[in-house]
Short mmCIF file of C-alpha atoms in Angstrom, two decimals:
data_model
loop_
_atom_site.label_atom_id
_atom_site.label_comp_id
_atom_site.label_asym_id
_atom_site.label_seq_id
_atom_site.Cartn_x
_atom_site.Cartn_y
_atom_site.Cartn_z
CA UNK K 1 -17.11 22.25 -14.13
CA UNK K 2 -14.60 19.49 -14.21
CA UNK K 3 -15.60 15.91 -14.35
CA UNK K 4 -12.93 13.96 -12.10
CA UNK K 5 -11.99 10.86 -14.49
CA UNK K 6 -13.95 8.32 -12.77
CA UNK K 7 -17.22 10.44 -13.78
CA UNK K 8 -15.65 10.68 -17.24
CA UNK K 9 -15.74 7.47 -17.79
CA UNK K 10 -19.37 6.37 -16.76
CA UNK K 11 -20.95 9.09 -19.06
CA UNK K 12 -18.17 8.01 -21.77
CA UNK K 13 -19.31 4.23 -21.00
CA UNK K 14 -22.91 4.90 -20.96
CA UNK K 15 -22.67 6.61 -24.43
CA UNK K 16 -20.87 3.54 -25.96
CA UNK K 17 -17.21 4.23 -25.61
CA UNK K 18 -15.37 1.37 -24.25
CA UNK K 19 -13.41 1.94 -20.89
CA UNK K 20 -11.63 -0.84 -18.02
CA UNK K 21 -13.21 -2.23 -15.94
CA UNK K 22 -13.17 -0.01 -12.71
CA UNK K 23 -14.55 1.24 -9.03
CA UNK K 24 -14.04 4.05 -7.09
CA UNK K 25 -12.61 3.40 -3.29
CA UNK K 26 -11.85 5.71 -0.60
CA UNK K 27 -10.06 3.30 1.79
CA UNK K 28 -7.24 1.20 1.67
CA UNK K 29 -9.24 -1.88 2.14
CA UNK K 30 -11.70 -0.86 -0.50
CA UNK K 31 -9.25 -0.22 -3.05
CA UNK K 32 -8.14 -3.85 -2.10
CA UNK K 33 -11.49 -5.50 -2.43
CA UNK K 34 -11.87 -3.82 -5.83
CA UNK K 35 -8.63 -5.15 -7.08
CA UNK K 36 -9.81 -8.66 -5.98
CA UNK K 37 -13.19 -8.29 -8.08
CA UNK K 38 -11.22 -7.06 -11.00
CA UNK K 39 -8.63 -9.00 -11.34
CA UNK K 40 -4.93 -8.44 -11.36
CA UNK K 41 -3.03 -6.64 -12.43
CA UNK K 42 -5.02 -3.08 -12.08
CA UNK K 43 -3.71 0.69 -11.64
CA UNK K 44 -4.67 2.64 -8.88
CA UNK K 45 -5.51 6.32 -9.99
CA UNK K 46 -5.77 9.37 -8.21
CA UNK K 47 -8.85 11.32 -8.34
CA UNK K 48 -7.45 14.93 -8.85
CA UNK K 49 -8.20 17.26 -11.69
CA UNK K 50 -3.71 17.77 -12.08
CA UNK K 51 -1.58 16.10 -15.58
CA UNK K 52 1.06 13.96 -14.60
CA UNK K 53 0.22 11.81 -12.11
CA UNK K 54 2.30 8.88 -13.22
CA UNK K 55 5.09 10.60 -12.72
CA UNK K 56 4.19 12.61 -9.67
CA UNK K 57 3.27 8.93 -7.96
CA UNK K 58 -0.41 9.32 -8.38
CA UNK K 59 -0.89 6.41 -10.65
CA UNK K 60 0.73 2.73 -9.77
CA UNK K 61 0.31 -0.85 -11.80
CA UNK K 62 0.12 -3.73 -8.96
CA UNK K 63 0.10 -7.45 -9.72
CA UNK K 64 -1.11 -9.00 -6.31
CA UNK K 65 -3.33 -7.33 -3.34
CA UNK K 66 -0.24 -6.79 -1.22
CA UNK K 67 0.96 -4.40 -3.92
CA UNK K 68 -2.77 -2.73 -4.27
CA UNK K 69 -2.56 -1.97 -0.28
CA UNK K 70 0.53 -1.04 -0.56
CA UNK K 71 -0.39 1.36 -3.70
CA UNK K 72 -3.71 2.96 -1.95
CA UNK K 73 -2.15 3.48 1.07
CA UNK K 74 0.39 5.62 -0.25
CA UNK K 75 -1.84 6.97 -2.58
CA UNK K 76 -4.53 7.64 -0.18
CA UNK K 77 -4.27 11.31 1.50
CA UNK K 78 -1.20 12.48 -0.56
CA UNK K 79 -0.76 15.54 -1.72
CA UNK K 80 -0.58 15.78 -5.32
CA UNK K 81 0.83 18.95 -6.66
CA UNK K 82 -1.14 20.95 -3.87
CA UNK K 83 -4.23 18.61 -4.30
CA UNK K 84 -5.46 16.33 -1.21
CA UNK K 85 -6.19 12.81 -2.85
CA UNK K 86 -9.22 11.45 -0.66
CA UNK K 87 -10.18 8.57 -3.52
CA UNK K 88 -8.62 6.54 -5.91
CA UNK K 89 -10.11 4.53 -9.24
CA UNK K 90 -9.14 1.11 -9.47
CA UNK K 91 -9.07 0.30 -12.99
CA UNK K 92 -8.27 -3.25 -15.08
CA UNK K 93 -4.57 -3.03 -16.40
CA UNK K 94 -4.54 -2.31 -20.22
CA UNK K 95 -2.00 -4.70 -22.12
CA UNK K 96 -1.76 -2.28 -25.18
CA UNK K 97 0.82 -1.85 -28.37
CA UNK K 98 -0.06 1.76 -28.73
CA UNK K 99 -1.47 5.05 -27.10
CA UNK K 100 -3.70 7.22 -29.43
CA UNK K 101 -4.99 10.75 -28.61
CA UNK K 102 -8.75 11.89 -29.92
CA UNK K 103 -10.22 15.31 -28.53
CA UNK K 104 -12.75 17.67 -29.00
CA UNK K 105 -12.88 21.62 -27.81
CA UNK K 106 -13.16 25.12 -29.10
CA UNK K 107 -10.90 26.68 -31.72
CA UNK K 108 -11.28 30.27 -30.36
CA UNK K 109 -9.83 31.30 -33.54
CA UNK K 110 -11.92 29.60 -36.33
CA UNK K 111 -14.53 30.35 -33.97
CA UNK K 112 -15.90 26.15 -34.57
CA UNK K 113 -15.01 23.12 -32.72
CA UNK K 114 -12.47 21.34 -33.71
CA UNK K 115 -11.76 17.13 -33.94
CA UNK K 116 -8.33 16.37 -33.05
CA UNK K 117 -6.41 13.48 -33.65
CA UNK K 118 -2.81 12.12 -32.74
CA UNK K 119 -0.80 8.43 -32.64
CA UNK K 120 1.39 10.55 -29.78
CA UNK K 121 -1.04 9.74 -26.86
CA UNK K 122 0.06 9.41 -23.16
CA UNK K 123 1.68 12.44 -23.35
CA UNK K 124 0.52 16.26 -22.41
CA UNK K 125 -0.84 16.89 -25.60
CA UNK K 126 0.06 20.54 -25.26
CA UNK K 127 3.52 19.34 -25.34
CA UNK K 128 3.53 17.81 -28.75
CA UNK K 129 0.95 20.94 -29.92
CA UNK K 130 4.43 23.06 -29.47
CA UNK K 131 7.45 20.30 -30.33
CA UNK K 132 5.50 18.47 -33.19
CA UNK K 133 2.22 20.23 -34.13
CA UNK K 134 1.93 18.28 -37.28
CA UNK K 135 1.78 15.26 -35.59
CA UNK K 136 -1.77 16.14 -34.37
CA UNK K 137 -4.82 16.12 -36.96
CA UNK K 138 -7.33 18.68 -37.04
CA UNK K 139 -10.42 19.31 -38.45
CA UNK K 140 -13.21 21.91 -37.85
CA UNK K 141 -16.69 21.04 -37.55
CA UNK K 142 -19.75 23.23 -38.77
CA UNK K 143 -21.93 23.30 -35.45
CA UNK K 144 -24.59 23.84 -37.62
CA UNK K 145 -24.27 20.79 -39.22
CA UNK K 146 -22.19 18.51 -36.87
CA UNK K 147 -19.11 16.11 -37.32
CA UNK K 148 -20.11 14.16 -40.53
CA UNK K 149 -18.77 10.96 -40.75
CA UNK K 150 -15.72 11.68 -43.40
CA UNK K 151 -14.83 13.94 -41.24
CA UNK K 152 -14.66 11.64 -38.51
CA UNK K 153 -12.38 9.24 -41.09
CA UNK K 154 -10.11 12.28 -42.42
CA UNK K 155 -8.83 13.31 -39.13
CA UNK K 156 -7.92 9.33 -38.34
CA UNK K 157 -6.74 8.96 -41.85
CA UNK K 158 -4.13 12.63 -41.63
CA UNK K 159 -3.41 11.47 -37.80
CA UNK K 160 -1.80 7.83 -39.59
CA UNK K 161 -4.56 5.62 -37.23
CA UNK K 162 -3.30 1.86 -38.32
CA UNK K 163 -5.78 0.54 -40.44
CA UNK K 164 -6.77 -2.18 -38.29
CA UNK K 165 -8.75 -0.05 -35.83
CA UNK K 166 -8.93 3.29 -37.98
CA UNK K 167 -13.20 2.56 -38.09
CA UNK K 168 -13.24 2.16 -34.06
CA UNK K 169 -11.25 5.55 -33.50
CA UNK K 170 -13.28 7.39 -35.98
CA UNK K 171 -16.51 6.06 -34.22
CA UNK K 172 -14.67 7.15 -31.11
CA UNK K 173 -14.28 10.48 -32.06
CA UNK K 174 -17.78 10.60 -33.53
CA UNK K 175 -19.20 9.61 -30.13
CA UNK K 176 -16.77 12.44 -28.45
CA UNK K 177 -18.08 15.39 -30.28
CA UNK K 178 -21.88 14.28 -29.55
CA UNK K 179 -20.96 14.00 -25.99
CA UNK K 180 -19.50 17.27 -26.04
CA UNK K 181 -22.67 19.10 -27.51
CA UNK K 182 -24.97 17.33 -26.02
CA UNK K 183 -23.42 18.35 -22.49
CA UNK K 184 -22.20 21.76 -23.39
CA UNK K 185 -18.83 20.84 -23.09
CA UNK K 186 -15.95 23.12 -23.46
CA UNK K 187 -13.28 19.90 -23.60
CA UNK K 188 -13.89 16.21 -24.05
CA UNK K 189 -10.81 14.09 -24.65
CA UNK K 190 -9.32 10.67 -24.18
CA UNK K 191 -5.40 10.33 -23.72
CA UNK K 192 -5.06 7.75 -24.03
CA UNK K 193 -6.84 5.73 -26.26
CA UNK K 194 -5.21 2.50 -25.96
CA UNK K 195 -4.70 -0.10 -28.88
CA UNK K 196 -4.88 -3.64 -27.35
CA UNK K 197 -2.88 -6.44 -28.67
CA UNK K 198 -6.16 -7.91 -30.12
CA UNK K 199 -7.00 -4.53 -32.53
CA UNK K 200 -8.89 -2.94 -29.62
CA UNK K 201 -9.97 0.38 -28.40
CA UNK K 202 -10.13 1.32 -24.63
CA UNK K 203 -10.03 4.67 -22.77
CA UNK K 204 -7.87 4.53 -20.67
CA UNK K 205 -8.39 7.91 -18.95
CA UNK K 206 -11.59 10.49 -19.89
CA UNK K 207 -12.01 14.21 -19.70
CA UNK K 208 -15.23 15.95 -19.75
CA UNK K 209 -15.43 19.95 -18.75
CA UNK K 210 -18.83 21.44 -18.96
CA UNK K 211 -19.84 24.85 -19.18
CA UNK K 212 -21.10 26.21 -15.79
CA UNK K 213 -23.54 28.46 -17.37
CA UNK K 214 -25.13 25.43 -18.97
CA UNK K 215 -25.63 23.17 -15.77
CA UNK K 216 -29.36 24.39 -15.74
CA UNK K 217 -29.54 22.20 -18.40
CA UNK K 218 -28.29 19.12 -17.37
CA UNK K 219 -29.15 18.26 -13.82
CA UNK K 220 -27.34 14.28 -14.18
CA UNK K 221 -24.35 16.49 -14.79
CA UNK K 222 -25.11 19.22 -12.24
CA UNK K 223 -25.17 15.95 -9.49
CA UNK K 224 -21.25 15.65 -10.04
CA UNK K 225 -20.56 18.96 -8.99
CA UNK K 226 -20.15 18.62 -5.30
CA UNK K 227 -17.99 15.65 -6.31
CA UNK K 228 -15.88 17.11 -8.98
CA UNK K 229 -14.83 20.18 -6.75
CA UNK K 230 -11.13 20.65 -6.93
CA UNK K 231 -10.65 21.33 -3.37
CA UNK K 232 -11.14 23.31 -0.20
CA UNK K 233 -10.04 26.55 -2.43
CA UNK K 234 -12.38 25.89 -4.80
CA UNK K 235 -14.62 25.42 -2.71
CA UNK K 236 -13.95 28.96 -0.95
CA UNK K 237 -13.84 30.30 -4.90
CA UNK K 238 -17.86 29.29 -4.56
CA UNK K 239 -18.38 30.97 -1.50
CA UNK K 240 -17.39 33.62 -2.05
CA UNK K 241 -18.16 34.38 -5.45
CA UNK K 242 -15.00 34.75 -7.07
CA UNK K 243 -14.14 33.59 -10.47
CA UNK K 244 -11.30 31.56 -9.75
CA UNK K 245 -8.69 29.09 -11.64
CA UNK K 246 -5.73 26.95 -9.83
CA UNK K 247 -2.94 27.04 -12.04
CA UNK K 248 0.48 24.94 -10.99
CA UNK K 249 3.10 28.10 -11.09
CA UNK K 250 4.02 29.94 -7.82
CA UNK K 251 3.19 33.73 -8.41
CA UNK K 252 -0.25 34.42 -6.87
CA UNK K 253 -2.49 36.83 -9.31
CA UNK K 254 -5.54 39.12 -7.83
CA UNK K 255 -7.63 41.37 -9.88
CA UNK K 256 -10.88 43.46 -10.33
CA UNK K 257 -11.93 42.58 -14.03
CA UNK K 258 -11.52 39.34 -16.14
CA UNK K 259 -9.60 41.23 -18.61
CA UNK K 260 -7.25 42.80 -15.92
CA UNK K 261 -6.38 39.42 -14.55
CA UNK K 262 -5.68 37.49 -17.80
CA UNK K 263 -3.43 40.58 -18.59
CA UNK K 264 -1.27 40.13 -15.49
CA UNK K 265 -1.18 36.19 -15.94
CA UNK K 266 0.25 37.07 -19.91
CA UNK K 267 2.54 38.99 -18.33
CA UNK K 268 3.51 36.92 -15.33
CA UNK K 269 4.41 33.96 -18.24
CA UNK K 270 6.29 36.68 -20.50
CA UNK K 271 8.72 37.71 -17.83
CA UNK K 272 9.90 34.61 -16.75
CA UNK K 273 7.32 33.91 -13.80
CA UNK K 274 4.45 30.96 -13.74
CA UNK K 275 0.95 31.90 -12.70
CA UNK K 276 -0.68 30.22 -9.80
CA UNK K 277 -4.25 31.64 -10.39
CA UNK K 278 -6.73 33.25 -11.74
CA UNK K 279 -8.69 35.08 -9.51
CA UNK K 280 -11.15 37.82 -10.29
CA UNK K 281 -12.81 39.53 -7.59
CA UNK K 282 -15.25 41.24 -9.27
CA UNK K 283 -15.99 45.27 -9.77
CA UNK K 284 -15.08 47.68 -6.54
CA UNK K 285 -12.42 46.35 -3.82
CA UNK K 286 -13.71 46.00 -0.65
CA UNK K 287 -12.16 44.95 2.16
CA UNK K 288 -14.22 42.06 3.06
CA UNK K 289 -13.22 41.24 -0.79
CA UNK K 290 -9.66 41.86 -0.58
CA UNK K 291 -9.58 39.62 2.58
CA UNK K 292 -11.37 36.98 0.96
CA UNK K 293 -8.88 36.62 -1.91
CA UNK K 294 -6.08 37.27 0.26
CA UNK K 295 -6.99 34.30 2.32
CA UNK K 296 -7.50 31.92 -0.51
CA UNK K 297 -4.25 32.89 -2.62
CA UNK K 298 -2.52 32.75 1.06
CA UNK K 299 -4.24 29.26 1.48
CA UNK K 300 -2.38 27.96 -1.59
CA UNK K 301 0.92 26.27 -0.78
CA UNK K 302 2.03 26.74 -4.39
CA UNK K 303 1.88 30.12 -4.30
CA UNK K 304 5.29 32.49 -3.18
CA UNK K 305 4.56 35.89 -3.78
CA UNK K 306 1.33 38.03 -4.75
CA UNK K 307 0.56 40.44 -7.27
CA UNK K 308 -2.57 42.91 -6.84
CA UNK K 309 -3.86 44.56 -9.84
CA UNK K 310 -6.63 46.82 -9.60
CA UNK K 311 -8.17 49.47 -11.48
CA UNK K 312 -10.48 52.13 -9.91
CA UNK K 313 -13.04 53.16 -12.02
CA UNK K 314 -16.00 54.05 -10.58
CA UNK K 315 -14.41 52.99 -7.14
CA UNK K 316 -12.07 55.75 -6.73
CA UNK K 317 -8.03 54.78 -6.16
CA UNK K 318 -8.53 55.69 -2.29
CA UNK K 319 -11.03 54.20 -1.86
CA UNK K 320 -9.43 50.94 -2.77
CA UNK K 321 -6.61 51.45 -0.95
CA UNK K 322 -8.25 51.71 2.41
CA UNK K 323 -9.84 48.33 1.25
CA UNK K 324 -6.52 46.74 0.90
CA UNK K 325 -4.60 48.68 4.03
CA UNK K 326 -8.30 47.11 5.95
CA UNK K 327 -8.04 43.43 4.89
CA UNK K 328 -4.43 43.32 5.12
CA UNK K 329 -4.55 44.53 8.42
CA UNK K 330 -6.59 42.20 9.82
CA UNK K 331 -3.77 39.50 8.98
CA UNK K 332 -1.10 38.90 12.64
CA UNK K 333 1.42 38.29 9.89
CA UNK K 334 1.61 38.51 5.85
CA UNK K 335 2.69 35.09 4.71
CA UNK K 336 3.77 35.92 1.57
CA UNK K 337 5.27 39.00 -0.44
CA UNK K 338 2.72 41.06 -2.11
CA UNK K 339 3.12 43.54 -4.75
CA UNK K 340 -0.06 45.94 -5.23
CA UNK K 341 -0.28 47.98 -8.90
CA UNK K 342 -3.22 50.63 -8.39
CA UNK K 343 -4.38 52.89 -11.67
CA UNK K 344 -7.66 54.47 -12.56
CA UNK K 345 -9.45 57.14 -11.01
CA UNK K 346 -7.60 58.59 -7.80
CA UNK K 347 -4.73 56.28 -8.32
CA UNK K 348 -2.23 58.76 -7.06
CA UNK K 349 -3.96 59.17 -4.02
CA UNK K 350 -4.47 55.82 -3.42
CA UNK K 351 -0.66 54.45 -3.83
CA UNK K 352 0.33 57.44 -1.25
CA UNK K 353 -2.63 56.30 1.13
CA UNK K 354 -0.96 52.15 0.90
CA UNK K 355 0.68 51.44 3.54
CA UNK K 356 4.24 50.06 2.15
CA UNK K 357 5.10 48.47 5.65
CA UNK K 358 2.79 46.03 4.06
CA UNK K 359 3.16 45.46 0.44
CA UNK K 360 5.21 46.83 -2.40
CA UNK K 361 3.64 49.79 -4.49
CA UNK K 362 4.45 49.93 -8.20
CA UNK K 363 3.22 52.33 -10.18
CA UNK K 364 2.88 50.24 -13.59
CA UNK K 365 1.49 46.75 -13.92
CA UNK K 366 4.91 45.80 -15.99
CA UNK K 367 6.75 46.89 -12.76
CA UNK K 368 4.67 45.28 -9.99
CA UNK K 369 4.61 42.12 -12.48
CA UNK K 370 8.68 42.13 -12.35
CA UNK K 371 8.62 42.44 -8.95
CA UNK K 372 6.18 40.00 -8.08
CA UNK K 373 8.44 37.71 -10.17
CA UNK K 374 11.31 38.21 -8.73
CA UNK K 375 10.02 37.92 -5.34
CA UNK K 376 8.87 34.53 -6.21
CA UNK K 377 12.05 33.45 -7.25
CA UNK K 378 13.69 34.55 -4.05
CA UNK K 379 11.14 32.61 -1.93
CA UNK K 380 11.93 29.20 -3.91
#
């Protein structure tokens, strides 16, 4: 689950972290009366779980309540990169020399968290991981043990933290990692942590993504989740059971098996394509499924064509195939371009039994995958 920055903040601000001041407003004229109580100037922030929103027009500085209305009107019921805005957080204005980065999440690899640590903040931190990796400090943390202090000081000292506030970022990032096992995070960040004129630290934006699995455990937490839902396909993800993921590429990804999925989004990203999903509908591929997933990879503006990739194991090939030819039969009209790739038991049969009037049939995944692709980039 994904904590939408305004719900960040308050657990960041209840554990000690220092944030803006800030309220959450829905309306126009509640967005102005929070800019009043504040004081001016303040940013008004979309609530959406996207990166970017500066630049998509998500987040805007005012100086005076004409410019507020002006910002939460426009603000107010965009669409943000194929998410609905319906609040914003007005937040005090930071007058800062410098943007910091401090984070904590797996290292899938080490198999141990891992502090990290950067003076390029306000950026997408994946971006400088790949242009200028040694410009982020790292260093793994024994869960058994925790993030001792030193550590906490190393990573600020290797990231080159000005001296001046180099204690209040290390206490920052000691404060992050408790957060994040204490909640059974899988992420907690802060990009950026702002350096005021005065030797300062705020957060200036918070992230905080919690294991599902562990919600049981922490009902405060498990009262966000109606609020933190992405959207209405998330919210059809729930429904219907699916294990689902927006993405912000444009080629649609269905399949039956975690594994099978994250195979065809690898693929998708090696051939030139951008996934706009993951979606895993589970073992078997009934129709009632295949409808279901059609509907909510159909529901996603984003998305321009559609691969299928399904494996019949102890569903038979056939079998799925009269699944799909079902569902996409109950459609007046396919929207979009989809590709099916069948293999497994009675895969032969099946691709003869799939009715090509309807999608394309590709024997290999690294075929349908090109094709999918390629449809996509005919659609744009």
């Amino acid at each position: 689950m994904r904590l939408h920055e305004y719900q960040a903040k308050d657990v960041f601000a209840d554990a000690g972290v220092p944030t803006p001041p800030s309220a959450l407003a829905t309306t126009v004229d509640e967005a102005v009366e929070h800019a009043e109580e504040i004081g001016y100037p303040v940013a008004v922030k979309a609530q959406v779980h996207v990166g970017g929103r500066g630049k998509a027009g998500g987040i805007k500085l005012v100086e005076n309540a004409e410019e507020a209305r002006e910002a939460a009107d426009a603000i107010l019921g965009m669409d943000l990169k194929g998410y609905h805005v319906d609040k914003v957080l007005v937040e005090g204005a930071v007058d800062f020399k410098n943007e910091l980065y401090v984070g904590i999440t797996m290292d899938r690899g080490e198999g141990k968290p891992v502090a990290m640590v950067s003076t390029q903040g306000g950026v997408n931190i994946e971006e400088v991981a790949a242009e200028n990796p040694e410009a982020i400090a790292r260093e793994h943390i024994d869960p058994a043990f925790g993030m001792h202090p030193y550590q906490a000081r190393k990573a600020v000292y290797d990231a080159g933290v000005p001296k001046a506030v180099a204690r209040d970022v290390a206490s920052v990032l000691t404060t992050l990692y408790d957060l994040w096992e204490n909640n059974d995070a899988s992420d907690a960040e802060i990009n950026p942590l702002m350096i005021t004129e005065d030797d300062e630290v705020i957060a200036a934006d918070a992230v905080l993504n919690v294991d599902d699995d562990a919600l049981f455990r922490h009902p405060d937490l498990a009262e966000m989740e109606d609020e933190a839902a992405e959207d209405a396909l998330e919210a059809k993800a729930n429904e219907y059971g699916f294990d689902y993921v927006r993405l912000d590429g444009n080629v649609g990804i269905i399949g039956n098996g975690a594994g099978l999925v994250m195979t065809t989004l690898d693929l998708v990203d090696y051939y030139g394509g951008k996934p706009a999903n993951f979606l895993d509908i589970g073992g078997g591929a009934k129709a009632e499924r295949v409808v279901n997933a059609l509907d909510m990879v159909f529901s996603d503006d984003n998305v321009d064509a559609v691969v299928f990739n399904i494996f019949g194991g102890i569903t038979r090939g056939d079998e799925v195939a009269k699944g799909i030819n079902e569902a996409l039969g109950q459609f007046d009209e396919i929207p979009k371009p989809v590709v099916v790739r069948l293999a497994g038991t009675n895969a032969e049969e099946g691709r003869e039994i799939l009715n090509d009037e309807l999608v394309t049939v590709e024997e290999t995944l690294e075929g349908a995958v090109q094709r999918t692709v390629e449809y996509a980039e005919d659609e744009q």
